PDB file of C-alpha atoms in Angstrom:
ATOM      1  CA  UNK A   1       0.074   0.178   0.181  1.00 51.00           C
ATOM      2  CA  UNK A   2       2.905   2.145   0.108  1.00 51.00           C
ATOM      3  CA  UNK A   3       3.855   4.731  -2.673  1.00 44.00           C
ATOM      4  CA  UNK A   4       7.421   6.220  -3.785  1.00 45.00           C
ATOM      5  CA  UNK A   5       8.553   2.837  -4.214  1.00 56.00           C
ATOM      6  CA  UNK A   6       8.311   1.209  -0.432  1.00 74.00           C
ATOM      7  CA  UNK A   7       9.027   4.236   0.894  1.00 89.00           C
ATOM      8  CA  UNK A   8       5.696   5.443   2.645  1.00 95.00           C
ATOM      9  CA  UNK A   9       3.950   9.044   2.006  1.00 98.00           C
ATOM     10  CA  UNK A  10       1.951   8.614   4.985  1.00 98.00           C
ATOM     11  CA  UNK A  11       1.969   6.239   8.386  1.00 98.00           C
ATOM     12  CA  UNK A  12      -1.240   5.779  10.674  1.00 98.00           C
ATOM     13  CA  UNK A  13      -1.143   3.976  13.875  1.00 98.00           C
ATOM     14  CA  UNK A  14      -4.606   2.595  15.164  1.00 98.00           C
ATOM     15  CA  UNK A  15      -5.626   1.618  18.961  1.00 98.00           C
ATOM     16  CA  UNK A  16      -9.251   0.904  19.429  1.00 97.00           C
ATOM     17  CA  UNK A  17      -9.870   2.740  23.279  1.00 97.00           C
ATOM     18  CA  UNK A  18     -13.347   2.351  25.012  1.00 97.00           C
ATOM     19  CA  UNK A  19     -12.394   5.993  25.734  1.00 98.00           C
ATOM     20  CA  UNK A  20      -9.695   8.425  25.326  1.00 98.00           C
ATOM     21  CA  UNK A  21      -8.636  11.980  26.228  1.00 98.00           C
ATOM     22  CA  UNK A  22      -6.412  14.306  24.465  1.00 98.00           C
ATOM     23  CA  UNK A  23      -4.920  17.833  25.902  1.00 97.00           C
ATOM     24  CA  UNK A  24      -5.985  20.359  22.772  1.00 95.00           C
ATOM     25  CA  UNK A  25      -4.325  23.580  24.555  1.00 94.00           C
ATOM     26  CA  UNK A  26      -2.192  23.329  27.460  1.00 94.00           C
ATOM     27  CA  UNK A  27      -3.015  24.891  30.996  1.00 93.00           C
ATOM     28  CA  UNK A  28      -1.281  28.931  30.548  1.00 91.00           C
ATOM     29  CA  UNK A  29      -1.472  31.274  33.733  1.00 88.00           C
ATOM     30  CA  UNK A  30      -4.764  31.771  34.634  1.00 88.00           C
ATOM     31  CA  UNK A  31      -6.753  29.336  32.135  1.00 93.00           C
ATOM     32  CA  UNK A  32      -6.787  25.685  32.955  1.00 95.00           C
ATOM     33  CA  UNK A  33      -5.624  23.165  29.875  1.00 95.00           C
ATOM     34  CA  UNK A  34      -8.485  21.947  27.635  1.00 96.00           C
ATOM     35  CA  UNK A  35      -9.159  18.546  26.511  1.00 97.00           C
ATOM     36  CA  UNK A  36     -11.394  16.846  23.323  1.00 97.00           C
ATOM     37  CA  UNK A  37     -12.685  13.190  24.975  1.00 97.00           C
ATOM     38  CA  UNK A  38     -14.447  10.327  23.142  1.00 97.00           C
ATOM     39  CA  UNK A  39     -15.491   7.163  24.395  1.00 96.00           C
ATOM     40  CA  UNK A  40     -15.813   3.502  22.452  1.00 95.00           C
ATOM     41  CA  UNK A  41     -14.248   4.316  19.054  1.00 96.00           C
ATOM     42  CA  UNK A  42     -10.706   4.376  17.605  1.00 97.00           C
ATOM     43  CA  UNK A  43      -7.550   6.749  18.164  1.00 98.00           C
ATOM     44  CA  UNK A  44      -5.666   6.945  14.409  1.00 98.00           C
ATOM     45  CA  UNK A  45      -2.251   8.413  15.276  1.00 98.00           C
ATOM     46  CA  UNK A  46      -0.903   9.896  11.710  1.00 98.00           C
ATOM     47  CA  UNK A  47       2.137  10.921  10.840  1.00 98.00           C
ATOM     48  CA  UNK A  48       3.103  12.358   6.827  1.00 98.00           C
ATOM     49  CA  UNK A  49       6.721  12.219   5.474  1.00 98.00           C
ATOM     50  CA  UNK A  50       8.157  14.523   2.357  1.00 97.00           C
ATOM     51  CA  UNK A  51       6.834  13.839  -1.292  1.00 95.00           C
ATOM     52  CA  UNK A  52       2.920  13.461   1.013  1.00 97.00           C
ATOM     53  CA  UNK A  53       0.296  15.260  -1.026  1.00 96.00           C
ATOM     54  CA  UNK A  54      -2.744  16.348  -1.164  1.00 97.00           C
ATOM     55  CA  UNK A  55      -4.183  13.619  -3.654  1.00 97.00           C
ATOM     56  CA  UNK A  56      -3.179  10.800  -1.239  1.00 97.00           C
ATOM     57  CA  UNK A  57      -5.328  11.988   1.779  1.00 98.00           C
ATOM     58  CA  UNK A  58      -8.732  10.713   0.417  1.00 97.00           C
ATOM     59  CA  UNK A  59      -7.636   7.020   0.095  1.00 96.00           C
ATOM     60  CA  UNK A  60      -6.388   7.525   3.684  1.00 97.00           C
ATOM     61  CA  UNK A  61      -9.893   8.814   5.083  1.00 97.00           C
ATOM     62  CA  UNK A  62     -11.339   5.996   3.464  1.00 95.00           C
ATOM     63  CA  UNK A  63      -9.241   2.955   3.990  1.00 97.00           C
ATOM     64  CA  UNK A  64      -8.768   3.880   7.933  1.00 97.00           C
ATOM     65  CA  UNK A  65     -12.573   4.607   8.217  1.00 95.00           C
ATOM     66  CA  UNK A  66     -13.512   1.395   6.581  1.00 95.00           C
ATOM     67  CA  UNK A  67     -10.981  -1.160   8.094  1.00 96.00           C
ATOM     68  CA  UNK A  68     -12.868  -4.207  10.064  1.00 96.00           C
ATOM     69  CA  UNK A  69     -10.846  -3.177  13.422  1.00 95.00           C
ATOM     70  CA  UNK A  70     -13.484  -1.950  15.934  1.00 93.00           C
ATOM     71  CA  UNK A  71     -15.476  -4.760  17.915  1.00 91.00           C
ATOM     72  CA  UNK A  72     -19.284  -4.194  17.772  1.00 90.00           C
ATOM     73  CA  UNK A  73     -21.441  -5.221  21.273  1.00 88.00           C
ATOM     74  CA  UNK A  74     -22.121  -8.514  19.750  1.00 90.00           C
ATOM     75  CA  UNK A  75     -18.255  -9.602  19.164  1.00 88.00           C
ATOM     76  CA  UNK A  76     -18.597  -8.968  15.394  1.00 92.00           C
ATOM     77  CA  UNK A  77     -15.563  -6.433  13.483  1.00 93.00           C
ATOM     78  CA  UNK A  78     -16.988  -3.953  12.338  1.00 95.00           C
ATOM     79  CA  UNK A  79     -15.664  -0.082  10.912  1.00 94.00           C
ATOM     80  CA  UNK A  80     -15.608   2.590  12.934  1.00 93.00           C
ATOM     81  CA  UNK A  81     -18.023   3.898  10.955  1.00 89.00           C
ATOM     82  CA  UNK A  82     -20.468   0.892  11.531  1.00 90.00           C
ATOM     83  CA  UNK A  83     -19.344   0.833  15.253  1.00 86.00           C
ATOM     84  CA  UNK A  84     -21.139   3.579  16.076  1.00 82.00           C
ATOM     85  CA  UNK A  85     -18.771   4.610  17.819  1.00 88.00           C
ATOM     86  CA  UNK A  86     -15.914   7.626  17.722  1.00 95.00           C
ATOM     87  CA  UNK A  87     -12.182   8.732  15.886  1.00 97.00           C
ATOM     88  CA  UNK A  88      -9.810  10.686  17.915  1.00 98.00           C
ATOM     89  CA  UNK A  89      -7.336  11.844  15.463  1.00 98.00           C
ATOM     90  CA  UNK A  90      -3.899  12.837  16.830  1.00 98.00           C
ATOM     91  CA  UNK A  91      -0.581  14.156  14.850  1.00 98.00           C
ATOM     92  CA  UNK A  92       2.506  11.910  15.787  1.00 98.00           C
ATOM     93  CA  UNK A  93       5.432  13.417  13.847  1.00 97.00           C
ATOM     94  CA  UNK A  94       7.852  10.952  16.184  1.00 98.00           C
ATOM     95  CA  UNK A  95       6.385   8.431  14.150  1.00 98.00           C
ATOM     96  CA  UNK A  96       8.262   9.038  11.280  1.00 97.00           C
ATOM     97  CA  UNK A  97      11.625   8.864  13.327  1.00 97.00           C
ATOM     98  CA  UNK A  98      14.437   6.271  12.325  1.00 96.00           C
ATOM     99  CA  UNK A  99      16.995   5.043  15.043  1.00 95.00           C
ATOM    100  CA  UNK A 100      20.402   6.526  14.533  1.00 95.00           C
ATOM    101  CA  UNK A 101      22.840   5.174  17.261  1.00 94.00           C
ATOM    102  CA  UNK A 102      20.606   5.802  20.590  1.00 95.00           C
ATOM    103  CA  UNK A 103      18.823   8.790  18.819  1.00 95.00           C
ATOM    104  CA  UNK A 104      16.008   9.122  16.271  1.00 96.00           C
ATOM    105  CA  UNK A 105      16.037  11.247  13.656  1.00 97.00           C
ATOM    106  CA  UNK A 106      13.146  12.893  11.466  1.00 97.00           C
ATOM    107  CA  UNK A 107      14.865  13.438   8.329  1.00 97.00           C
ATOM    108  CA  UNK A 108      12.050  11.612   6.638  1.00 97.00           C
ATOM    109  CA  UNK A 109       9.223  13.979   8.222  1.00 98.00           C
ATOM    110  CA  UNK A 110       7.157  16.608   6.194  1.00 98.00           C
ATOM    111  CA  UNK A 111       8.172  20.260   6.942  1.00 97.00           C
ATOM    112  CA  UNK A 112       6.158  21.384   9.934  1.00 96.00           C
ATOM    113  CA  UNK A 113       3.765  23.881   7.538  1.00 97.00           C
ATOM    114  CA  UNK A 114       3.025  21.309   4.623  1.00 97.00           C
ATOM    115  CA  UNK A 115       2.592  18.533   7.790  1.00 97.00           C
ATOM    116  CA  UNK A 116       0.534  21.149   9.360  1.00 97.00           C
ATOM    117  CA  UNK A 117      -1.926  21.688   6.203  1.00 98.00           C
ATOM    118  CA  UNK A 118      -2.194  17.747   5.502  1.00 98.00           C
ATOM    119  CA  UNK A 119      -2.974  17.130   9.169  1.00 98.00           C
ATOM    120  CA  UNK A 120      -6.167  19.556   8.646  1.00 98.00           C
ATOM    121  CA  UNK A 121      -6.980  18.556   5.508  1.00 98.00           C
ATOM    122  CA  UNK A 122      -6.726  14.878   6.651  1.00 98.00           C
ATOM    123  CA  UNK A 123      -9.624  15.516   9.544  1.00 98.00           C
ATOM    124  CA  UNK A 124     -12.028  17.504   7.525  1.00 98.00           C
ATOM    125  CA  UNK A 125     -11.959  14.758   5.077  1.00 97.00           C
ATOM    126  CA  UNK A 126     -13.080  12.284   7.863  1.00 97.00           C
ATOM    127  CA  UNK A 127     -15.810  14.600   8.823  1.00 96.00           C
ATOM    128  CA  UNK A 128     -16.785  14.864   5.346  1.00 95.00           C
ATOM    129  CA  UNK A 129     -16.565  10.968   4.640  1.00 93.00           C
ATOM    130  CA  UNK A 130     -18.462  10.077   8.261  1.00 93.00           C
ATOM    131  CA  UNK A 131     -21.419  12.816   7.085  1.00 91.00           C
ATOM    132  CA  UNK A 132     -21.695  11.559   3.961  1.00 91.00           C
ATOM    133  CA  UNK A 133     -21.941   7.812   4.872  1.00 88.00           C
ATOM    134  CA  UNK A 134     -24.517   9.475   7.799  1.00 89.00           C
ATOM    135  CA  UNK A 135     -22.753   7.518  10.254  1.00 86.00           C
ATOM    136  CA  UNK A 136     -23.226   8.129  13.877  1.00 89.00           C
ATOM    137  CA  UNK A 137     -19.579   8.879  14.493  1.00 93.00           C
ATOM    138  CA  UNK A 138     -17.909  11.935  16.135  1.00 93.00           C
ATOM    139  CA  UNK A 139     -14.788  12.547  15.393  1.00 96.00           C
ATOM    140  CA  UNK A 140     -12.561  14.547  17.701  1.00 98.00           C
ATOM    141  CA  UNK A 141      -8.949  15.800  17.056  1.00 98.00           C
ATOM    142  CA  UNK A 142      -5.822  17.156  18.839  1.00 97.00           C
ATOM    143  CA  UNK A 143      -3.841  20.099  17.753  1.00 96.00           C
ATOM    144  CA  UNK A 144      -0.630  20.179  15.570  1.00 96.00           C
ATOM    145  CA  UNK A 145       2.319  20.808  16.849  1.00 94.00           C
ATOM    146  CA  UNK A 146       1.439  20.468  20.313  1.00 94.00           C
ATOM    147  CA  UNK A 147       2.273  17.984  23.199  1.00 94.00           C
ATOM    148  CA  UNK A 148      -0.277  15.375  22.668  1.00 96.00           C
ATOM    149  CA  UNK A 149      -0.966  14.613  26.244  1.00 97.00           C
ATOM    150  CA  UNK A 150      -2.950  11.476  25.830  1.00 98.00           C
ATOM    151  CA  UNK A 151      -5.145   9.573  28.565  1.00 98.00           C
ATOM    152  CA  UNK A 152      -6.261   6.286  26.932  1.00 98.00           C
ATOM    153  CA  UNK A 153      -8.405   3.333  28.620  1.00 98.00           C
ATOM    154  CA  UNK A 154      -9.006   0.296  26.107  1.00 97.00           C
ATOM    155  CA  UNK A 155     -10.036  -3.136  25.960  1.00 95.00           C
ATOM    156  CA  UNK A 156      -7.185  -4.231  24.635  1.00 96.00           C
ATOM    157  CA  UNK A 157      -5.245  -1.625  21.980  1.00 97.00           C
ATOM    158  CA  UNK A 158      -5.260  -4.015  19.216  1.00 97.00           C
ATOM    159  CA  UNK A 159      -2.366  -1.882  17.679  1.00 98.00           C
ATOM    160  CA  UNK A 160      -2.417  -1.457  13.940  1.00 98.00           C
ATOM    161  CA  UNK A 161      -0.153  -0.041  11.417  1.00 98.00           C
ATOM    162  CA  UNK A 162      -0.556   1.155   8.147  1.00 97.00           C
ATOM    163  CA  UNK A 163       1.725   2.598   5.896  1.00 97.00           C
ATOM    164  CA  UNK A 164       0.329   4.691   2.646  1.00 97.00           C
TER     165      UNK A 164
ATOM    166  CA  UNK B   1      17.541  -1.530  10.365  1.00 51.00           C
ATOM    167  CA  UNK B   2      15.056  -4.512   8.920  1.00 51.00           C
ATOM    168  CA  UNK B   3      16.546  -7.912   8.252  1.00 44.00           C
ATOM    169  CA  UNK B   4      15.727 -10.154   5.203  1.00 46.00           C
ATOM    170  CA  UNK B   5      16.113  -7.546   2.114  1.00 56.00           C
ATOM    171  CA  UNK B   6      13.669  -5.247   3.734  1.00 73.00           C
ATOM    172  CA  UNK B   7      10.664  -7.162   5.481  1.00 89.00           C
ATOM    173  CA  UNK B   8      10.955  -6.715   9.114  1.00 95.00           C
ATOM    174  CA  UNK B   9      11.438 -10.035  11.524  1.00 98.00           C
ATOM    175  CA  UNK B  10      10.383  -8.184  14.083  1.00 98.00           C
ATOM    176  CA  UNK B  11       8.415  -4.643  15.301  1.00 98.00           C
ATOM    177  CA  UNK B  12       8.287  -2.421  17.953  1.00 98.00           C
ATOM    178  CA  UNK B  13       5.852   0.322  19.272  1.00 98.00           C
ATOM    179  CA  UNK B  14       7.098   2.505  21.576  1.00 98.00           C
ATOM    180  CA  UNK B  15       5.034   4.674  23.640  1.00 98.00           C
ATOM    181  CA  UNK B  16       6.012   7.046  27.152  1.00 97.00           C
ATOM    182  CA  UNK B  17       4.192   6.900  29.947  1.00 97.00           C
ATOM    183  CA  UNK B  18       3.243   7.959  33.428  1.00 97.00           C
ATOM    184  CA  UNK B  19       1.240   5.085  34.043  1.00 98.00           C
ATOM    185  CA  UNK B  20       0.330   1.983  32.586  1.00 98.00           C
ATOM    186  CA  UNK B  21      -2.138  -0.999  33.836  1.00 98.00           C
ATOM    187  CA  UNK B  22      -2.325  -4.555  31.876  1.00 98.00           C
ATOM    188  CA  UNK B  23      -4.505  -7.278  32.437  1.00 97.00           C
ATOM    189  CA  UNK B  24      -2.555 -10.214  32.543  1.00 95.00           C
ATOM    190  CA  UNK B  25      -5.132 -13.191  33.733  1.00 94.00           C
ATOM    191  CA  UNK B  26      -8.972 -12.293  32.999  1.00 94.00           C
ATOM    192  CA  UNK B  27     -11.548 -12.656  35.709  1.00 93.00           C
ATOM    193  CA  UNK B  28     -12.951 -16.168  35.923  1.00 91.00           C
ATOM    194  CA  UNK B  29     -16.187 -17.444  37.944  1.00 88.00           C
ATOM    195  CA  UNK B  30     -14.959 -16.342  41.899  1.00 88.00           C
ATOM    196  CA  UNK B  31     -11.206 -15.511  40.965  1.00 93.00           C
ATOM    197  CA  UNK B  32     -11.437 -11.194  39.404  1.00 95.00           C
ATOM    198  CA  UNK B  33      -8.731 -10.006  36.673  1.00 95.00           C
ATOM    199  CA  UNK B  34      -5.310  -9.983  37.782  1.00 96.00           C
ATOM    200  CA  UNK B  35      -3.694  -7.125  36.295  1.00 97.00           C
ATOM    201  CA  UNK B  36       0.722  -5.463  35.777  1.00 97.00           C
ATOM    202  CA  UNK B  37       0.967  -1.997  36.609  1.00 97.00           C
ATOM    203  CA  UNK B  38       4.050   0.628  35.999  1.00 97.00           C
ATOM    204  CA  UNK B  39       4.359   4.353  36.653  1.00 96.00           C
ATOM    205  CA  UNK B  40       6.612   6.499  34.276  1.00 95.00           C
ATOM    206  CA  UNK B  41       8.281   4.593  31.727  1.00 96.00           C
ATOM    207  CA  UNK B  42       7.747   3.027  28.273  1.00 97.00           C
ATOM    208  CA  UNK B  43       5.748   0.387  27.387  1.00 98.00           C
ATOM    209  CA  UNK B  44       6.979  -1.897  24.312  1.00 98.00           C
ATOM    210  CA  UNK B  45       4.403  -3.740  22.175  1.00 98.00           C
ATOM    211  CA  UNK B  46       6.028  -6.321  20.250  1.00 98.00           C
ATOM    212  CA  UNK B  47       5.096  -8.517  16.891  1.00 98.00           C
ATOM    213  CA  UNK B  48       7.653 -11.557  16.010  1.00 98.00           C
ATOM    214  CA  UNK B  49       7.203 -12.225  11.981  1.00 98.00           C
ATOM    215  CA  UNK B  50       8.361 -15.463  10.146  1.00 97.00           C
ATOM    216  CA  UNK B  51      11.690 -15.753  10.024  1.00 95.00           C
ATOM    217  CA  UNK B  52      12.180 -14.560  13.348  1.00 97.00           C
ATOM    218  CA  UNK B  53      15.233 -16.426  15.036  1.00 96.00           C
ATOM    219  CA  UNK B  54      16.496 -15.914  18.778  1.00 97.00           C
ATOM    220  CA  UNK B  55      20.053 -14.608  16.928  1.00 97.00           C
ATOM    221  CA  UNK B  56      17.853 -11.038  16.739  1.00 97.00           C
ATOM    222  CA  UNK B  57      16.479 -10.649  19.840  1.00 98.00           C
ATOM    223  CA  UNK B  58      20.064  -9.265  21.779  1.00 97.00           C
ATOM    224  CA  UNK B  59      19.774  -6.490  19.487  1.00 96.00           C
ATOM    225  CA  UNK B  60      16.622  -5.635  19.631  1.00 97.00           C
ATOM    226  CA  UNK B  61      16.376  -5.665  23.570  1.00 97.00           C
ATOM    227  CA  UNK B  62      19.798  -3.626  23.626  1.00 95.00           C
ATOM    228  CA  UNK B  63      18.562  -0.929  20.754  1.00 96.00           C
ATOM    229  CA  UNK B  64      15.242  -0.671  22.722  1.00 97.00           C
ATOM    230  CA  UNK B  65      16.525  -0.257  26.243  1.00 95.00           C
ATOM    231  CA  UNK B  66      19.230   2.176  24.887  1.00 95.00           C
ATOM    232  CA  UNK B  67      17.297   4.496  22.515  1.00 96.00           C
ATOM    233  CA  UNK B  68      17.175   8.215  24.135  1.00 96.00           C
ATOM    234  CA  UNK B  69      13.067   8.334  24.123  1.00 95.00           C
ATOM    235  CA  UNK B  70      12.148   9.300  27.715  1.00 93.00           C
ATOM    236  CA  UNK B  71      12.317  12.786  29.279  1.00 91.00           C
ATOM    237  CA  UNK B  72      14.061  13.343  32.419  1.00 90.00           C
ATOM    238  CA  UNK B  73      13.123  15.347  35.270  1.00 88.00           C
ATOM    239  CA  UNK B  74      15.561  18.051  34.035  1.00 90.00           C
ATOM    240  CA  UNK B  75      13.793  17.571  29.907  1.00 88.00           C
ATOM    241  CA  UNK B  76      16.676  16.178  28.537  1.00 92.00           C
ATOM    242  CA  UNK B  77      15.969  12.987  26.782  1.00 93.00           C
ATOM    243  CA  UNK B  78      17.335   9.501  28.468  1.00 95.00           C
ATOM    244  CA  UNK B  79      16.739   6.128  27.658  1.00 94.00           C
ATOM    245  CA  UNK B  80      14.347   4.059  30.211  1.00 93.00           C
ATOM    246  CA  UNK B  81      17.517   2.218  31.410  1.00 89.00           C
ATOM    247  CA  UNK B  82      18.526   5.877  32.616  1.00 90.00           C
ATOM    248  CA  UNK B  83      15.549   7.136  33.489  1.00 86.00           C
ATOM    249  CA  UNK B  84      15.008   5.680  36.156  1.00 82.00           C
ATOM    250  CA  UNK B  85      11.710   4.116  35.133  1.00 88.00           C
ATOM    251  CA  UNK B  86       9.410   0.996  34.374  1.00 95.00           C
ATOM    252  CA  UNK B  87       9.258  -0.767  31.357  1.00 97.00           C
ATOM    253  CA  UNK B  88       5.722  -2.632  30.209  1.00 98.00           C
ATOM    254  CA  UNK B  89       6.520  -5.611  27.451  1.00 98.00           C
ATOM    255  CA  UNK B  90       2.764  -6.246  25.657  1.00 98.00           C
ATOM    256  CA  UNK B  91       2.880  -8.883  23.146  1.00 98.00           C
ATOM    257  CA  UNK B  92       0.750  -7.328  20.238  1.00 98.00           C
ATOM    258  CA  UNK B  93       0.463  -9.476  17.063  1.00 97.00           C
ATOM    259  CA  UNK B  94      -1.756  -6.958  15.686  1.00 98.00           C
ATOM    260  CA  UNK B  95       0.959  -5.174  14.455  1.00 98.00           C
ATOM    261  CA  UNK B  96       1.535  -7.507  12.087  1.00 97.00           C
ATOM    262  CA  UNK B  97      -1.760  -7.512  10.224  1.00 97.00           C
ATOM    263  CA  UNK B  98      -1.770  -5.858   6.575  1.00 96.00           C
ATOM    264  CA  UNK B  99      -4.485  -4.233   5.418  1.00 95.00           C
ATOM    265  CA  UNK B 100      -6.277  -6.931   2.554  1.00 95.00           C
ATOM    266  CA  UNK B 101     -10.223  -4.952   1.115  1.00 93.00           C
ATOM    267  CA  UNK B 102     -11.281  -3.802   4.875  1.00 95.00           C
ATOM    268  CA  UNK B 103     -10.462  -6.403   6.603  1.00 95.00           C
ATOM    269  CA  UNK B 104      -6.699  -7.312   8.214  1.00 96.00           C
ATOM    270  CA  UNK B 105      -5.018 -10.321   7.402  1.00 97.00           C
ATOM    271  CA  UNK B 106      -2.022 -11.671   9.463  1.00 97.00           C
ATOM    272  CA  UNK B 107      -0.065 -14.066   7.186  1.00 97.00           C
ATOM    273  CA  UNK B 108       3.262 -12.883   8.189  1.00 97.00           C
ATOM    274  CA  UNK B 109       3.391 -13.478  11.753  1.00 98.00           C
ATOM    275  CA  UNK B 110       5.329 -16.055  13.556  1.00 98.00           C
ATOM    276  CA  UNK B 111       3.426 -19.194  14.441  1.00 97.00           C
ATOM    277  CA  UNK B 112       1.693 -19.159  17.954  1.00 96.00           C
ATOM    278  CA  UNK B 113       4.506 -21.672  19.570  1.00 97.00           C
ATOM    279  CA  UNK B 114       7.605 -19.488  17.772  1.00 97.00           C
ATOM    280  CA  UNK B 115       6.055 -16.056  19.164  1.00 97.00           C
ATOM    281  CA  UNK B 116       5.472 -17.771  22.892  1.00 97.00           C
ATOM    282  CA  UNK B 117       8.862 -18.400  22.688  1.00 98.00           C
ATOM    283  CA  UNK B 118      10.532 -15.197  21.118  1.00 98.00           C
ATOM    284  CA  UNK B 119       8.512 -13.421  23.232  1.00 98.00           C
ATOM    285  CA  UNK B 120       9.287 -14.954  27.012  1.00 98.00           C
ATOM    286  CA  UNK B 121      12.974 -14.969  25.646  1.00 98.00           C
ATOM    287  CA  UNK B 122      12.705 -11.004  24.495  1.00 98.00           C
ATOM    288  CA  UNK B 123      11.246 -10.390  28.438  1.00 98.00           C
ATOM    289  CA  UNK B 124      14.092 -12.361  30.191  1.00 98.00           C
ATOM    290  CA  UNK B 125      16.561 -10.969  28.232  1.00 97.00           C
ATOM    291  CA  UNK B 126      15.347  -7.438  28.729  1.00 97.00           C
ATOM    292  CA  UNK B 127      15.218  -8.597  32.428  1.00 96.00           C
ATOM    293  CA  UNK B 128      19.069  -9.599  32.477  1.00 95.00           C
ATOM    294  CA  UNK B 129      20.635  -6.573  30.646  1.00 93.00           C
ATOM    295  CA  UNK B 130      18.830  -4.106  32.927  1.00 92.00           C
ATOM    296  CA  UNK B 131      20.179  -6.297  35.831  1.00 91.00           C
ATOM    297  CA  UNK B 132      23.446  -6.153  34.915  1.00 91.00           C
ATOM    298  CA  UNK B 133      23.707  -2.802  34.102  1.00 88.00           C
ATOM    299  CA  UNK B 134      22.175  -2.083  37.483  1.00 89.00           C
ATOM    300  CA  UNK B 135      19.320   0.051  35.761  1.00 86.00           C
ATOM    301  CA  UNK B 136      16.672   1.012  38.691  1.00 89.00           C
ATOM    302  CA  UNK B 137      13.974  -0.240  35.991  1.00 93.00           C
ATOM    303  CA  UNK B 138      11.077  -2.871  37.022  1.00 93.00           C
ATOM    304  CA  UNK B 139      10.100  -5.094  33.431  1.00 96.00           C
ATOM    305  CA  UNK B 140       6.419  -5.885  33.235  1.00 98.00           C
ATOM    306  CA  UNK B 141       4.729  -7.833  31.025  1.00 98.00           C
ATOM    307  CA  UNK B 142       1.801  -9.117  29.701  1.00 97.00           C
ATOM    308  CA  UNK B 143       0.990 -13.198  29.229  1.00 96.00           C
ATOM    309  CA  UNK B 144       1.070 -13.785  25.504  1.00 96.00           C
ATOM    310  CA  UNK B 145      -2.058 -14.732  23.560  1.00 94.00           C
ATOM    311  CA  UNK B 146      -4.545 -12.622  25.913  1.00 94.00           C
ATOM    312  CA  UNK B 147      -6.128  -9.847  25.368  1.00 94.00           C
ATOM    313  CA  UNK B 148      -4.429  -7.023  25.774  1.00 96.00           C
ATOM    314  CA  UNK B 149      -6.352  -4.850  27.959  1.00 97.00           C
ATOM    315  CA  UNK B 150      -4.441  -2.424  28.837  1.00 98.00           C
ATOM    316  CA  UNK B 151      -4.750   1.283  30.557  1.00 98.00           C
ATOM    317  CA  UNK B 152      -2.061   4.033  29.561  1.00 98.00           C
ATOM    318  CA  UNK B 153      -1.796   7.974  31.295  1.00 98.00           C
ATOM    319  CA  UNK B 154       0.873   9.532  29.512  1.00 97.00           C
ATOM    320  CA  UNK B 155       2.128  12.882  28.889  1.00 95.00           C
ATOM    321  CA  UNK B 156       2.820  12.597  25.312  1.00 96.00           C
ATOM    322  CA  UNK B 157       2.847   8.945  23.919  1.00 97.00           C
ATOM    323  CA  UNK B 158       6.340   9.738  21.727  1.00 97.00           C
ATOM    324  CA  UNK B 159       4.724   6.669  19.393  1.00 98.00           C
ATOM    325  CA  UNK B 160       7.646   5.466  17.412  1.00 98.00           C
ATOM    326  CA  UNK B 161       8.243   1.990  15.426  1.00 98.00           C
ATOM    327  CA  UNK B 162      11.380   0.244  15.306  1.00 97.00           C
ATOM    328  CA  UNK B 163      11.609  -2.206  12.623  1.00 97.00           C
ATOM    329  CA  UNK B 164      14.172  -5.371  13.449  1.00 97.00           C
TER     330      UNK B 164
END
């Protein structure tokens, strides 16, 4: 599923959750930190590499939203669109890291500017595709560039990796 | 860092945590579920592929234990061995999945027998390497083959993927 002769243009890690809470605004002086929260559903951690283009996004969104990774009440595997559940999209540039000695390097990651644009477009596409499918799915997402302070409660994270 | 001409022999996903709790024995009739818990440290989700051999394990353990991915009290990046923190090793066969249509397939995963043996040996090696380095690190681990019911509290999961 990867493009550019094997090197991925984007990477997603998926974890199933019973509840997840993500900080979207850190505390500053007089104002408290702000969070978004989902209940049952899926967390998508997402990272874009150099060369990632907007053309990639519709396929990414449709693949990730339709994969049968979620356990329904009856124990059957369904997609997050069918659950009905919720989706938490977390920008996670660290997923682009490669070990070099004892340190991680992120030379293949997209620039911050392009990453911000692609991430925003990806979130909008997911919202759009779910709305079009009339799926009962709430989409929440982290703030690009922030530290992604996350709490996760699972019935088995069932962690998957998908490169695009 | 991958072997066998690009196809990995093992895959690790790493997440940093403030606290993590994993079920190691599900509830049955009269006995409650059992859990292991770590405080600050790292969660290693691990999956072995067909062709993975015991020869790979020392390098895997030493790489993962010595990568500077953990934030010390002073904000400096150090390895989990230096933190001092704790390590939670979670068997996660789903990491070997590949999307085929809307379903995930796990054809490249190692057999359950070999996976159990490699997982046990990997845990022992981590314990041994940390003991030899006199690191103040507690190692906890999940039960291979179980559903990995996990709770995670982070200050940023800082998710990394490393293929071997």
